Amino acid sequence: MTIRFEDPNRPNSYIGRTVPRPNAGRLVKGRGRYVDDILLPRMVHVAFVRSPYAHARIAAIETSQAKSLSGVLAVFTGRDLAEVCTPWEGRLAHLEGMKTPPQHPLAVERACWVGEPVVAVVGRTRADAEEGAAMVEIEFEALPAVTDIRTALDPETPVIHEAFGDNLCFRKTNEKGEVDRIFAEAHTVVEESFKTARHTGVTLEPRVILADWSEAEGEMTVHVSNQAPHMLQVLLASHLGIPESGVRVICGDVGGSFGVKVHVYPDEVATAAIAKILGRPVKFSSDRLEAFTSDIHARDHEATGRIALDETGRILAFDVDDWTGIGPYSIYPRTSAVEGLQVTNLIGGPYEFDHYRCRTSVVFQNKGICAQYRAVGHPVAVAITEGLVDKAAAQMGLDPVEIRRRNLIRDDAYPRTTAAGLKLEALSHHKSLDALIEAMDYEALRSEQASLREKGVHRGIGIASFIELTNPSPFMYGIGGARISAQDGCTVRMDPDGSVVALTGVTEQGQGTEAITAQIVAEAVGVSPGMVRIVTGDTRVTPFGGGTWASRGAGIGGEAALQAGRAVRGQVLAVAAAMLQANAKDLDIRDGIVVDAGTGAERMPLAEIGRIVYFRGDTLPKGLPRELMQTRHFLTSDYPYAFTNGVQASYVEVDAETGFVKLLKHWCVEDCGRIINPLLVDEQIRGGIVQGLGAALFEEICYDEAGQLLNGTMADYLVPMSGEMPDMIIRHVETPTAESELGAKGAGEAGTAGAPAAVMNAINDAIRPLGGSVTHMPFTPERVLRAIGAIGK
Amino acid sequence: MKASIGGYARARSIEHALSLFAEADGAGRYLAGGQSLVAALNLGASAGDMLVDISGIEALRGVRIEGDRLVIGALTRHSEIERNDLVARHVPLLAKAAPLIAHDAIRNRGTIGGSLSHADPAAEYPACAVALDAIFNLEGPNGRRDVAASEFFKGLFETDRAEDEILTAVSVPVAQAGERHAILELTRRSGDYALAGLAIVVRGDRHRIGAFGLGDRPLLCEGAMAALDRGDVDAAATAIADDVDPMSDIQASADYRRHLAGVVLRRLAAELGVAR
Ligand SMILES: Cc1cc2nc3c(=O)[nH]c(=O)nc-3n(C[C@H](O)[C@H](O)[C@H](O)COP(=O)(O)OP(=O)(O)OC[C@H]3O[C@@H](n4cnc5c(N)ncnc54)[C@H](O)[C@@H]3O)c2cc1C
């Protein structure tokens, strides 16, 4: 039996409804249990001495003073930990020519960015450990720092990793058609340069790990604020020389991750290695300054791009040269090349055209490591694409909506493969654009803009169409040899009273995984969501899975949950049929009761089936299968990724005297396939948009030329705050994927992907009559004012 | 990072606070609302301080009229200034300034004495005090003294207050009939320290302007004041570029801040209806 999703009155219709999140009440009551809340007997704390230099040779380390403190238990250097922990290299086999040197939990020989952990000090308390850390003396010999992206490959620039001969980590060109000829012959060619600022995820809960090694049991237990517990399990096992089954990673409540917590961090591995050496629980809790210097950064891109169009405004080609600086090491195990790689895949993504070239150059620098952060590469690619499209529209005298109508891939033109090589199953760009125009009353807004302009009020409307990669298959990491699971699993078990427990490999970071999994399992089995308990984030008990990344929880984990729930339902009905001497296919489960499928007449509560199966199995026919616990795994295979699409619009007002940008309103129409919980999806989109608005207006990690971090506090690194956020109108189009019965694609990153481009286009729409434009994020008031020439360059 | 302090003691009275401070032997530090000091301690900007908590001293509280002046106790919290009737009636500038400071949680703890003693050049109160021609009451081991606001601020986080002196109150002339006060600042986000801000007091036909975020201390903008006295807003907007001396940082360049000073000045002049 398939689920009739189109019928909202079907029995157990929990998929598609806004139901409350089971964990919300607990968290609001302050009963969350984050890693830092966990106290274990004999627990000690580690603090790190971090490099104050962007690049320096470690000549000598003097630890005796620190060791002499009564609160200090041990001090470890890079060489000490290298004895128990092997180094890693963030490389993927399918990214040809990629280079990155071995990275250790603590720097050995050289420190390569400000904030790199060099020495670990273990104390009875964190304060003791810090006091010890302050007494460690490290003799550094400063080396020249590489900080600029565009000159990183110049012959005069020092080479960070000498053995490589240059500072190139990875370079790739994605090319199709006759780009040079098309640009030479095109009616209109428009060029622009773009910058997206380096920023970071700023999770509310910083990174925290508590590792405990039991020598007697040969078991490492790690409580950690992380989004990929199984990945961490296998990697810790491999680098610390423990069988994978001997490593248990537990991720309880996680206070936000956004991609920050899907990587292997030297300080966290060091903590686990130290626990193994000391044979006792060791906690590391990152503070905010450490978060700014050692959490992954992202989006440090500079690009030039051009677009070619014919006389009708039809897009013919894109040609983009993207450069990105990633710090001194490629992140492990995902690599830091993926962001640039995504840019080469995603430029021009929503549009119909045949000629394409995009090159990315991924270079090493002496700054924090850049890696995957919410909507990896998308905000960069969407800004470049949509910036070029809008600039072309302005030059050709076309309305931004009209140029998109002429060029967006038709809704009936799927499946198709784009010029960049992306396989698209089914998207809804035109339907989405229509819904957007209606939601924002585009014409009315345009006339308001025009009449206000006469009064000297400069408002602008910006539109950004986008595609978003979700539900990844092993094509993303698996084929490159990384032990990152694209499949996911779910175990559903019925307890004797008819209530249900579901254990899933996807994780809860606050985004609502537990809520949607409960809804899916409830509908699949035929019970109310309140009867379903969800277990996530414990590698010892949940099926092996990938966790949270690339908007995969609902699409992959959700389908596994659906199938596991359906399997339990099938078993229950088989037992019920035997007990009732009925045919299983004439029965159904509704709200915890076995009923006649046709009439809905109640036949037997699940509790009765539970009682018989678990306590009086002797009364059932011998050999009747009665496993009321079923596991299913799911993996996408028809398409490498399930792309989603959407379109955003931003309405802004620019103060031409100060350069300040006021966000008046924001709209997003998004197509994430089947919607499981409308409120959760809306909130994911809103939260994503807020992070995108931060990118557009506020967030920027600043380093000076010597590689010193200039803004390591929340006072200097500006995150978007509610006071500046506009009202957001969210609408949906639903084009389910046919890869799964559930039909869900991801929704967690779309908001972030499109928002910066929409704001950029809106600002430029507002200031175009004043002359000038902005393309370097964030669009600070000063940058806007300089763009319109109100103050000198 | 864990704050590292040398010790903590709660003072019962001003005398007690002074003696605790003396006992601390050079490491003493007064603690009021903690909204600047505790943040600095948590950043490790200072370690080993012997904190003398003055927040329980009754004599430092309260707002009262003394003759033609309003006397505001140093411990008066930002949120009290926001709501106090006497402040609203007699020194509306402060009532207008308080809501611009940070956010509720900070305004509920931070004190006016703390803000003035801390002397952040981008803070609102110090510039208001300068514009209002306020007098600061200090009490130290050698007794009491009064310092005019214009003499008090010496540089970046530097004041005329000796380490062991307590700022007990700030005394402000009450607004005369027809006196007008206005404050305007530009911040990246609401509650942030200002990129540029001006506080104006119009007393009779005389203008006093205090600038914040536009130098290493709150500045009295005498060139712009003279121009406004003449009713010449254009000249004032030009003059203020010389009155201020902003610094460049990652939020904004000095040039941009200087430009903003002129914009803010024009907007305030328009709000106050100063003739062109
Ligand atoms: C996130 C954040 C944003 C903020 N934004 C702003 C803003 O926009 N504008 C603004 O003006 N402020 C802002 N502040 C600072 C806030 O106003 C503080 O309350 C104020 O600067 C200090 O007052 P306090 O009572 O908290 O003093 P404390 O932090 O306790 O002390 C500050 C300093 O003054 C000394 N001190 C305090 N009281 C006395 C006294 N009576 N006599 C002598 N010395 C004393 C202390 O020894 C210490 O050196 C912000 C603070 C935070 C945390």
PDB file of N, CA and C and ligand atoms in Angstrom, chain A residues 714-715, chain B residues 21 28-39 51-52 54 60 74-78 100-103 106-107 109-120 122-126 138 161-169 185 187 191-194, ligand 1:
ATOM      1  N   MET A 714      32.139  38.643  19.723  1.00  0.00           N
ATOM      2  CA  MET A 714      30.807  38.929  19.196  1.00  0.00           C
ATOM      3  C   MET A 714      30.555  40.436  19.099  1.00  0.00           C
ATOM      4  N   ALA A 715      31.436  41.226  19.701  1.00  0.00           N
ATOM      5  CA  ALA A 715      31.278  42.680  19.571  1.00  0.00           C
ATOM      6  C   ALA A 715      31.818  43.161  18.228  1.00  0.00           C
TER       7      ALA A 715
ATOM      8  N   PHE B  21      39.739  49.125  48.958  1.00  0.00           N
ATOM      9  CA  PHE B  21      40.586  49.429  47.806  1.00  0.00           C
ATOM     10  C   PHE B  21      42.036  49.627  48.254  1.00  0.00           C
ATOM     11  N   GLY B  28      43.385  46.881  43.307  1.00  0.00           N
ATOM     12  CA  GLY B  28      41.946  47.121  43.477  1.00  0.00           C
ATOM     13  C   GLY B  28      41.261  47.555  42.195  1.00  0.00           C
ATOM     14  N   ARG B  29      39.986  47.193  42.095  1.00  0.00           N
ATOM     15  CA  ARG B  29      39.189  47.600  40.941  1.00  0.00           C
ATOM     16  C   ARG B  29      37.746  47.652  41.408  1.00  0.00           C
ATOM     17  N   TYR B  30      37.108  48.825  41.192  1.00  0.00           N
ATOM     18  CA  TYR B  30      35.701  48.920  41.585  1.00  0.00           C
ATOM     19  C   TYR B  30      34.839  48.179  40.589  1.00  0.00           C
ATOM     20  N   LEU B  31      33.843  47.497  41.137  1.00  0.00           N
ATOM     21  CA  LEU B  31      32.897  46.769  40.281  1.00  0.00           C
ATOM     22  C   LEU B  31      31.511  47.358  40.515  1.00  0.00           C
ATOM     23  N   ALA B  32      30.889  47.826  39.438  1.00  0.00           N
ATOM     24  CA  ALA B  32      29.522  48.361  39.561  1.00  0.00           C
ATOM     25  C   ALA B  32      28.570  47.389  38.868  1.00  0.00           C
ATOM     26  N   GLY B  33      28.099  47.718  37.681  1.00  0.00           N
ATOM     27  CA  GLY B  33      27.170  46.812  36.992  1.00  0.00           C
ATOM     28  C   GLY B  33      27.855  45.647  36.312  1.00  0.00           C
ATOM     29  N   GLY B  34      29.156  45.751  36.156  1.00  0.00           N
ATOM     30  CA  GLY B  34      29.924  44.648  35.587  1.00  0.00           C
ATOM     31  C   GLY B  34      29.793  44.474  34.085  1.00  0.00           C
ATOM     32  N   GLN B  35      29.084  45.367  33.426  1.00  0.00           N
ATOM     33  CA  GLN B  35      28.785  45.128  32.014  1.00  0.00           C
ATOM     34  C   GLN B  35      29.932  45.484  31.074  1.00  0.00           C
ATOM     35  N   SER B  36      30.898  46.193  31.581  1.00  0.00           N
ATOM     36  CA  SER B  36      32.128  46.374  30.808  1.00  0.00           C
ATOM     37  C   SER B  36      33.266  45.608  31.471  1.00  0.00           C
ATOM     38  N   LEU B  37      33.322  45.696  32.798  1.00  0.00           N
ATOM     39  CA  LEU B  37      34.449  45.086  33.507  1.00  0.00           C
ATOM     40  C   LEU B  37      34.445  43.567  33.395  1.00  0.00           C
ATOM     41  N   VAL B  38      33.305  42.946  33.576  1.00  0.00           N
ATOM     42  CA  VAL B  38      33.282  41.481  33.560  1.00  0.00           C
ATOM     43  C   VAL B  38      33.597  40.952  32.157  1.00  0.00           C
ATOM     44  N   ALA B  39      33.112  41.665  31.158  1.00  0.00           N
ATOM     45  CA  ALA B  39      33.443  41.260  29.785  1.00  0.00           C
ATOM     46  C   ALA B  39      34.951  41.333  29.576  1.00  0.00           C
ATOM     47  N   LEU B  51      38.477  42.728  43.244  1.00  0.00           N
ATOM     48  CA  LEU B  51      37.251  43.452  42.913  1.00  0.00           C
ATOM     49  C   LEU B  51      36.597  43.995  44.177  1.00  0.00           C
ATOM     50  N   VAL B  52      36.347  45.288  44.183  1.00  0.00           N
ATOM     51  CA  VAL B  52      35.628  45.915  45.283  1.00  0.00           C
ATOM     52  C   VAL B  52      34.245  46.263  44.737  1.00  0.00           C
ATOM     53  N   ILE B  54      30.926  47.815  44.546  1.00  0.00           N
ATOM     54  CA  ILE B  54      30.282  48.992  45.143  1.00  0.00           C
ATOM     55  C   ILE B  54      28.771  49.002  44.894  1.00  0.00           C
ATOM     56  N   LEU B  60      25.273  55.725  46.826  1.00  0.00           N
ATOM     57  CA  LEU B  60      25.560  55.953  45.406  1.00  0.00           C
ATOM     58  C   LEU B  60      24.302  55.840  44.552  1.00  0.00           C
ATOM     59  N   ALA B  74      25.720  57.465  41.113  1.00  0.00           N
ATOM     60  CA  ALA B  74      26.541  56.698  40.165  1.00  0.00           C
ATOM     61  C   ALA B  74      25.946  55.329  39.858  1.00  0.00           C
ATOM     62  N   LEU B  75      25.226  54.746  40.812  1.00  0.00           N
ATOM     63  CA  LEU B  75      24.709  53.390  40.603  1.00  0.00           C
ATOM     64  C   LEU B  75      23.385  53.361  39.841  1.00  0.00           C
ATOM     65  N   THR B  76      22.914  54.515  39.422  1.00  0.00           N
ATOM     66  CA  THR B  76      21.651  54.530  38.677  1.00  0.00           C
ATOM     67  C   THR B  76      21.816  53.749  37.370  1.00  0.00           C
ATOM     68  N   ARG B  77      20.980  52.763  37.228  1.00  0.00           N
ATOM     69  CA  ARG B  77      21.124  51.869  36.072  1.00  0.00           C
ATOM     70  C   ARG B  77      20.541  52.507  34.815  1.00  0.00           C
ATOM     71  N   HIS B  78      21.040  52.039  33.664  1.00  0.00           N
ATOM     72  CA  HIS B  78      20.573  52.600  32.397  1.00  0.00           C
ATOM     73  C   HIS B  78      19.052  52.492  32.289  1.00  0.00           C
ATOM     74  N   LEU B 100      19.360  53.896  23.764  1.00  0.00           N
ATOM     75  CA  LEU B 100      20.302  53.618  22.671  1.00  0.00           C
ATOM     76  C   LEU B 100      21.447  52.721  23.138  1.00  0.00           C
ATOM     77  N   ILE B 101      21.565  52.550  24.445  1.00  0.00           N
ATOM     78  CA  ILE B 101      22.687  51.771  24.979  1.00  0.00           C
ATOM     79  C   ILE B 101      22.345  50.282  24.935  1.00  0.00           C
ATOM     80  N   ALA B 102      23.107  49.529  24.210  1.00  0.00           N
ATOM     81  CA  ALA B 102      23.050  48.065  24.256  1.00  0.00           C
ATOM     82  C   ALA B 102      21.621  47.523  24.238  1.00  0.00           C
ATOM     83  N   HIS B 103      21.375  46.509  25.072  1.00  0.00           N
ATOM     84  CA  HIS B 103      20.100  45.805  25.077  1.00  0.00           C
ATOM     85  C   HIS B 103      19.573  45.726  26.508  1.00  0.00           C
ATOM     86  N   ILE B 106      21.559  44.289  29.435  1.00  0.00           N
ATOM     87  CA  ILE B 106      22.719  45.107  29.821  1.00  0.00           C
ATOM     88  C   ILE B 106      22.251  46.385  30.510  1.00  0.00           C
ATOM     89  N   ARG B 107      21.185  46.957  30.002  1.00  0.00           N
ATOM     90  CA  ARG B 107      20.670  48.194  30.620  1.00  0.00           C
ATOM     91  C   ARG B 107      20.135  47.948  32.024  1.00  0.00           C
ATOM     92  N   ARG B 109      21.539  46.186  34.211  1.00  0.00           N
ATOM     93  CA  ARG B 109      22.653  46.048  35.151  1.00  0.00           C
ATOM     94  C   ARG B 109      23.629  47.207  35.088  1.00  0.00           C
ATOM     95  N   GLY B 110      23.897  47.680  33.878  1.00  0.00           N
ATOM     96  CA  GLY B 110      24.914  48.716  33.710  1.00  0.00           C
ATOM     97  C   GLY B 110      24.510  50.013  34.401  1.00  0.00           C
ATOM     98  N   THR B 111      25.497  50.735  34.919  1.00  0.00           N
ATOM     99  CA  THR B 111      25.227  51.958  35.672  1.00  0.00           C
ATOM    100  C   THR B 111      25.823  53.169  34.966  1.00  0.00           C
ATOM    101  N   ILE B 112      25.259  54.323  35.273  1.00  0.00           N
ATOM    102  CA  ILE B 112      25.762  55.542  34.643  1.00  0.00           C
ATOM    103  C   ILE B 112      27.175  55.853  35.138  1.00  0.00           C
ATOM    104  N   GLY B 113      27.418  55.581  36.418  1.00  0.00           N
ATOM    105  CA  GLY B 113      28.767  55.807  36.954  1.00  0.00           C
ATOM    106  C   GLY B 113      29.781  54.914  36.274  1.00  0.00           C
ATOM    107  N   GLY B 114      29.362  53.666  36.008  1.00  0.00           N
ATOM    108  CA  GLY B 114      30.254  52.733  35.326  1.00  0.00           C
ATOM    109  C   GLY B 114      30.548  53.187  33.917  1.00  0.00           C
ATOM    110  N   SER B 115      29.529  53.638  33.236  1.00  0.00           N
ATOM    111  CA  SER B 115      29.720  54.073  31.854  1.00  0.00           C
ATOM    112  C   SER B 115      30.652  55.274  31.798  1.00  0.00           C
ATOM    113  N   LEU B 116      30.439  56.240  32.707  1.00  0.00           N
ATOM    114  CA  LEU B 116      31.269  57.446  32.689  1.00  0.00           C
ATOM    115  C   LEU B 116      32.705  57.126  33.109  1.00  0.00           C
ATOM    116  N   SER B 117      32.866  56.233  34.091  1.00  0.00           N
ATOM    117  CA  SER B 117      34.217  55.883  34.549  1.00  0.00           C
ATOM    118  C   SER B 117      34.960  55.083  33.485  1.00  0.00           C
ATOM    119  N   HIS B 118      34.209  54.211  32.815  1.00  0.00           N
ATOM    120  CA  HIS B 118      34.816  53.357  31.783  1.00  0.00           C
ATOM    121  C   HIS B 118      35.305  54.217  30.613  1.00  0.00           C
ATOM    122  N   ALA B 119      34.531  55.254  30.298  1.00  0.00           N
ATOM    123  CA  ALA B 119      34.929  56.252  29.290  1.00  0.00           C
ATOM    124  C   ALA B 119      35.217  55.663  27.919  1.00  0.00           C
ATOM    125  N   ASP B 120      34.305  54.815  27.482  1.00  0.00           N
ATOM    126  CA  ASP B 120      34.410  54.341  26.095  1.00  0.00           C
ATOM    127  C   ASP B 120      34.087  55.521  25.180  1.00  0.00           C
ATOM    128  N   ALA B 122      32.948  55.640  22.347  1.00  0.00           N
ATOM    129  CA  ALA B 122      31.750  55.458  21.527  1.00  0.00           C
ATOM    130  C   ALA B 122      30.490  55.381  22.383  1.00  0.00           C
ATOM    131  N   ALA B 123      30.629  55.535  23.699  1.00  0.00           N
ATOM    132  CA  ALA B 123      29.468  55.430  24.582  1.00  0.00           C
ATOM    133  C   ALA B 123      28.656  56.727  24.562  1.00  0.00           C
ATOM    134  N   GLU B 124      27.379  56.579  24.865  1.00  0.00           N
ATOM    135  CA  GLU B 124      26.455  57.708  24.771  1.00  0.00           C
ATOM    136  C   GLU B 124      26.606  58.698  25.934  1.00  0.00           C
ATOM    137  N   TYR B 125      26.606  58.177  27.178  1.00  0.00           N
ATOM    138  CA  TYR B 125      26.571  59.085  28.334  1.00  0.00           C
ATOM    139  C   TYR B 125      27.729  60.077  28.393  1.00  0.00           C
ATOM    140  N   PRO B 126      28.949  59.635  28.140  1.00  0.00           N
ATOM    141  CA  PRO B 126      30.046  60.613  28.260  1.00  0.00           C
ATOM    142  C   PRO B 126      29.828  61.825  27.347  1.00  0.00           C
ATOM    143  N   LEU B 138      33.475  63.205  42.778  1.00  0.00           N
ATOM    144  CA  LEU B 138      34.388  62.094  43.068  1.00  0.00           C
ATOM    145  C   LEU B 138      34.707  62.081  44.548  1.00  0.00           C
ATOM    146  N   ARG B 161      39.855  60.643  36.832  1.00  0.00           N
ATOM    147  CA  ARG B 161      39.614  59.936  38.093  1.00  0.00           C
ATOM    148  C   ARG B 161      40.859  59.138  38.487  1.00  0.00           C
ATOM    149  N   ALA B 162      41.294  59.324  39.737  1.00  0.00           N
ATOM    150  CA  ALA B 162      42.408  58.510  40.215  1.00  0.00           C
ATOM    151  C   ALA B 162      41.878  57.103  40.453  1.00  0.00           C
ATOM    152  N   GLU B 163      42.744  56.108  40.309  1.00  0.00           N
ATOM    153  CA  GLU B 163      42.338  54.704  40.441  1.00  0.00           C
ATOM    154  C   GLU B 163      41.479  54.422  41.662  1.00  0.00           C
ATOM    155  N   ASP B 164      41.850  55.080  42.772  1.00  0.00           N
ATOM    156  CA  ASP B 164      41.157  54.752  44.016  1.00  0.00           C
ATOM    157  C   ASP B 164      39.941  55.644  44.271  1.00  0.00           C
ATOM    158  N   GLU B 165      39.679  56.574  43.383  1.00  0.00           N
ATOM    159  CA  GLU B 165      38.522  57.446  43.575  1.00  0.00           C
ATOM    160  C   GLU B 165      37.246  56.794  43.070  1.00  0.00           C
ATOM    161  N   ILE B 166      36.165  57.097  43.784  1.00  0.00           N
ATOM    162  CA  ILE B 166      34.857  56.604  43.357  1.00  0.00           C
ATOM    163  C   ILE B 166      34.087  57.780  42.763  1.00  0.00           C
ATOM    164  N   LEU B 167      33.526  57.542  41.621  1.00  0.00           N
ATOM    165  CA  LEU B 167      32.602  58.522  41.056  1.00  0.00           C
ATOM    166  C   LEU B 167      31.292  58.314  41.811  1.00  0.00           C
ATOM    167  N   THR B 168      30.882  59.295  42.580  1.00  0.00           N
ATOM    168  CA  THR B 168      29.703  59.084  43.433  1.00  0.00           C
ATOM    169  C   THR B 168      28.418  59.535  42.759  1.00  0.00           C
ATOM    170  N   ALA B 169      28.507  60.599  41.982  1.00  0.00           N
ATOM    171  CA  ALA B 169      27.293  61.104  41.339  1.00  0.00           C
ATOM    172  C   ALA B 169      27.681  62.013  40.193  1.00  0.00           C
ATOM    173  N   GLU B 185      22.444  58.731  16.710  1.00  0.00           N
ATOM    174  CA  GLU B 185      23.647  57.948  16.446  1.00  0.00           C
ATOM    175  C   GLU B 185      23.392  57.005  15.287  1.00  0.00           C
ATOM    176  N   THR B 187      24.378  53.218  14.090  1.00  0.00           N
ATOM    177  CA  THR B 187      24.972  51.955  14.524  1.00  0.00           C
ATOM    178  C   THR B 187      24.707  50.906  13.454  1.00  0.00           C
ATOM    179  N   GLY B 191      21.604  48.716  19.235  1.00  0.00           N
ATOM    180  CA  GLY B 191      22.278  48.328  20.466  1.00  0.00           C
ATOM    181  C   GLY B 191      23.786  48.318  20.361  1.00  0.00           C
ATOM    182  N   ASP B 192      24.323  48.365  19.149  1.00  0.00           N
ATOM    183  CA  ASP B 192      25.781  48.405  19.007  1.00  0.00           C
ATOM    184  C   ASP B 192      26.311  49.763  19.436  1.00  0.00           C
ATOM    185  N   TYR B 193      27.597  49.798  19.733  1.00  0.00           N
ATOM    186  CA  TYR B 193      28.252  51.086  19.929  1.00  0.00           C
ATOM    187  C   TYR B 193      28.159  51.871  18.617  1.00  0.00           C
ATOM    188  N   ALA B 194      28.090  53.176  18.750  1.00  0.00           N
ATOM    189  CA  ALA B 194      27.842  54.017  17.575  1.00  0.00           C
ATOM    190  C   ALA B 194      29.072  54.102  16.672  1.00  0.00           C
TER     191      ALA B 194
HETATM  192  C1  LIG C   1      27.073  43.742  24.603  1.00  0.00           C
HETATM  193  C2  LIG C   1      27.297  45.082  25.233  1.00  0.00           C
HETATM  194  C3  LIG C   1      26.955  46.205  24.509  1.00  0.00           C
HETATM  195  C4  LIG C   1      27.142  47.453  25.050  1.00  0.00           C
HETATM  196  N1  LIG C   1      26.780  48.525  24.310  1.00  0.00           N
HETATM  197  C5  LIG C   1      26.932  49.764  24.830  1.00  0.00           C
HETATM  198  C6  LIG C   1      26.538  50.919  24.126  1.00  0.00           C
HETATM  199  O1  LIG C   1      26.015  50.840  23.009  1.00  0.00           O
HETATM  200  N2  LIG C   1      26.736  52.115  24.695  1.00  0.00           N
HETATM  201  C7  LIG C   1      27.289  52.235  25.929  1.00  0.00           C
HETATM  202  O2  LIG C   1      27.438  53.350  26.408  1.00  0.00           O
HETATM  203  N3  LIG C   1      27.663  51.162  26.633  1.00  0.00           N
HETATM  204  C8  LIG C   1      27.486  49.937  26.116  1.00  0.00           C
HETATM  205  N4  LIG C   1      27.872  48.850  26.862  1.00  0.00           N
HETATM  206  C9  LIG C   1      28.537  49.060  28.167  1.00  0.00           C
HETATM  207  C10 LIG C   1      27.526  49.260  29.281  1.00  0.00           C
HETATM  208  O3  LIG C   1      26.870  50.494  29.134  1.00  0.00           O
HETATM  209  C11 LIG C   1      28.203  49.222  30.659  1.00  0.00           C
HETATM  210  O4  LIG C   1      27.150  49.074  31.552  1.00  0.00           O
HETATM  211  C12 LIG C   1      28.997  50.424  31.062  1.00  0.00           C
HETATM  212  O5  LIG C   1      29.991  50.746  30.125  1.00  0.00           O
HETATM  213  C13 LIG C   1      29.732  50.163  32.369  1.00  0.00           C
HETATM  214  O6  LIG C   1      28.872  50.260  33.448  1.00  0.00           O
HETATM  215  P1  LIG C   1      28.882  49.176  34.585  1.00  0.00           P
HETATM  216  O7  LIG C   1      28.040  49.686  35.682  1.00  0.00           O
HETATM  217  O8  LIG C   1      28.445  47.917  33.963  1.00  0.00           O
HETATM  218  O9  LIG C   1      30.403  49.197  35.044  1.00  0.00           O
HETATM  219  P2  LIG C   1      31.459  48.046  35.337  1.00  0.00           P
HETATM  220  O10 LIG C   1      31.558  47.151  34.164  1.00  0.00           O
HETATM  221  O11 LIG C   1      31.194  47.428  36.633  1.00  0.00           O
HETATM  222  O12 LIG C   1      32.752  48.932  35.437  1.00  0.00           O
HETATM  223  C14 LIG C   1      33.351  49.549  34.328  1.00  0.00           C
HETATM  224  C15 LIG C   1      34.592  50.308  34.746  1.00  0.00           C
HETATM  225  O13 LIG C   1      34.249  51.450  35.506  1.00  0.00           O
HETATM  226  C16 LIG C   1      34.751  51.369  36.823  1.00  0.00           C
HETATM  227  N5  LIG C   1      33.679  51.877  37.694  1.00  0.00           N
HETATM  228  C17 LIG C   1      32.367  51.513  37.646  1.00  0.00           C
HETATM  229  N6  LIG C   1      31.650  52.268  38.461  1.00  0.00           N
HETATM  230  C18 LIG C   1      32.493  53.138  39.056  1.00  0.00           C
HETATM  231  C19 LIG C   1      32.345  54.186  39.986  1.00  0.00           C
HETATM  232  N7  LIG C   1      31.139  54.535  40.477  1.00  0.00           N
HETATM  233  N8  LIG C   1      33.417  54.865  40.370  1.00  0.00           N
HETATM  234  C20 LIG C   1      34.624  54.553  39.851  1.00  0.00           C
HETATM  235  N9  LIG C   1      34.841  53.601  38.988  1.00  0.00           N
HETATM  236  C21 LIG C   1      33.787  52.883  38.565  1.00  0.00           C
HETATM  237  C22 LIG C   1      35.113  49.930  37.030  1.00  0.00           C
HETATM  238  O14 LIG C   1      36.182  49.809  37.934  1.00  0.00           O
HETATM  239  C23 LIG C   1      35.500  49.495  35.647  1.00  0.00           C
HETATM  240  O15 LIG C   1      36.817  49.864  35.381  1.00  0.00           O
HETATM  241  C24 LIG C   1      27.684  47.594  26.349  1.00  0.00           C
HETATM  242  C25 LIG C   1      28.005  46.466  27.091  1.00  0.00           C
HETATM  243  C26 LIG C   1      27.812  45.208  26.539  1.00  0.00           C
HETATM  244  C27 LIG C   1      28.165  44.006  27.358  1.00  0.00           C
END
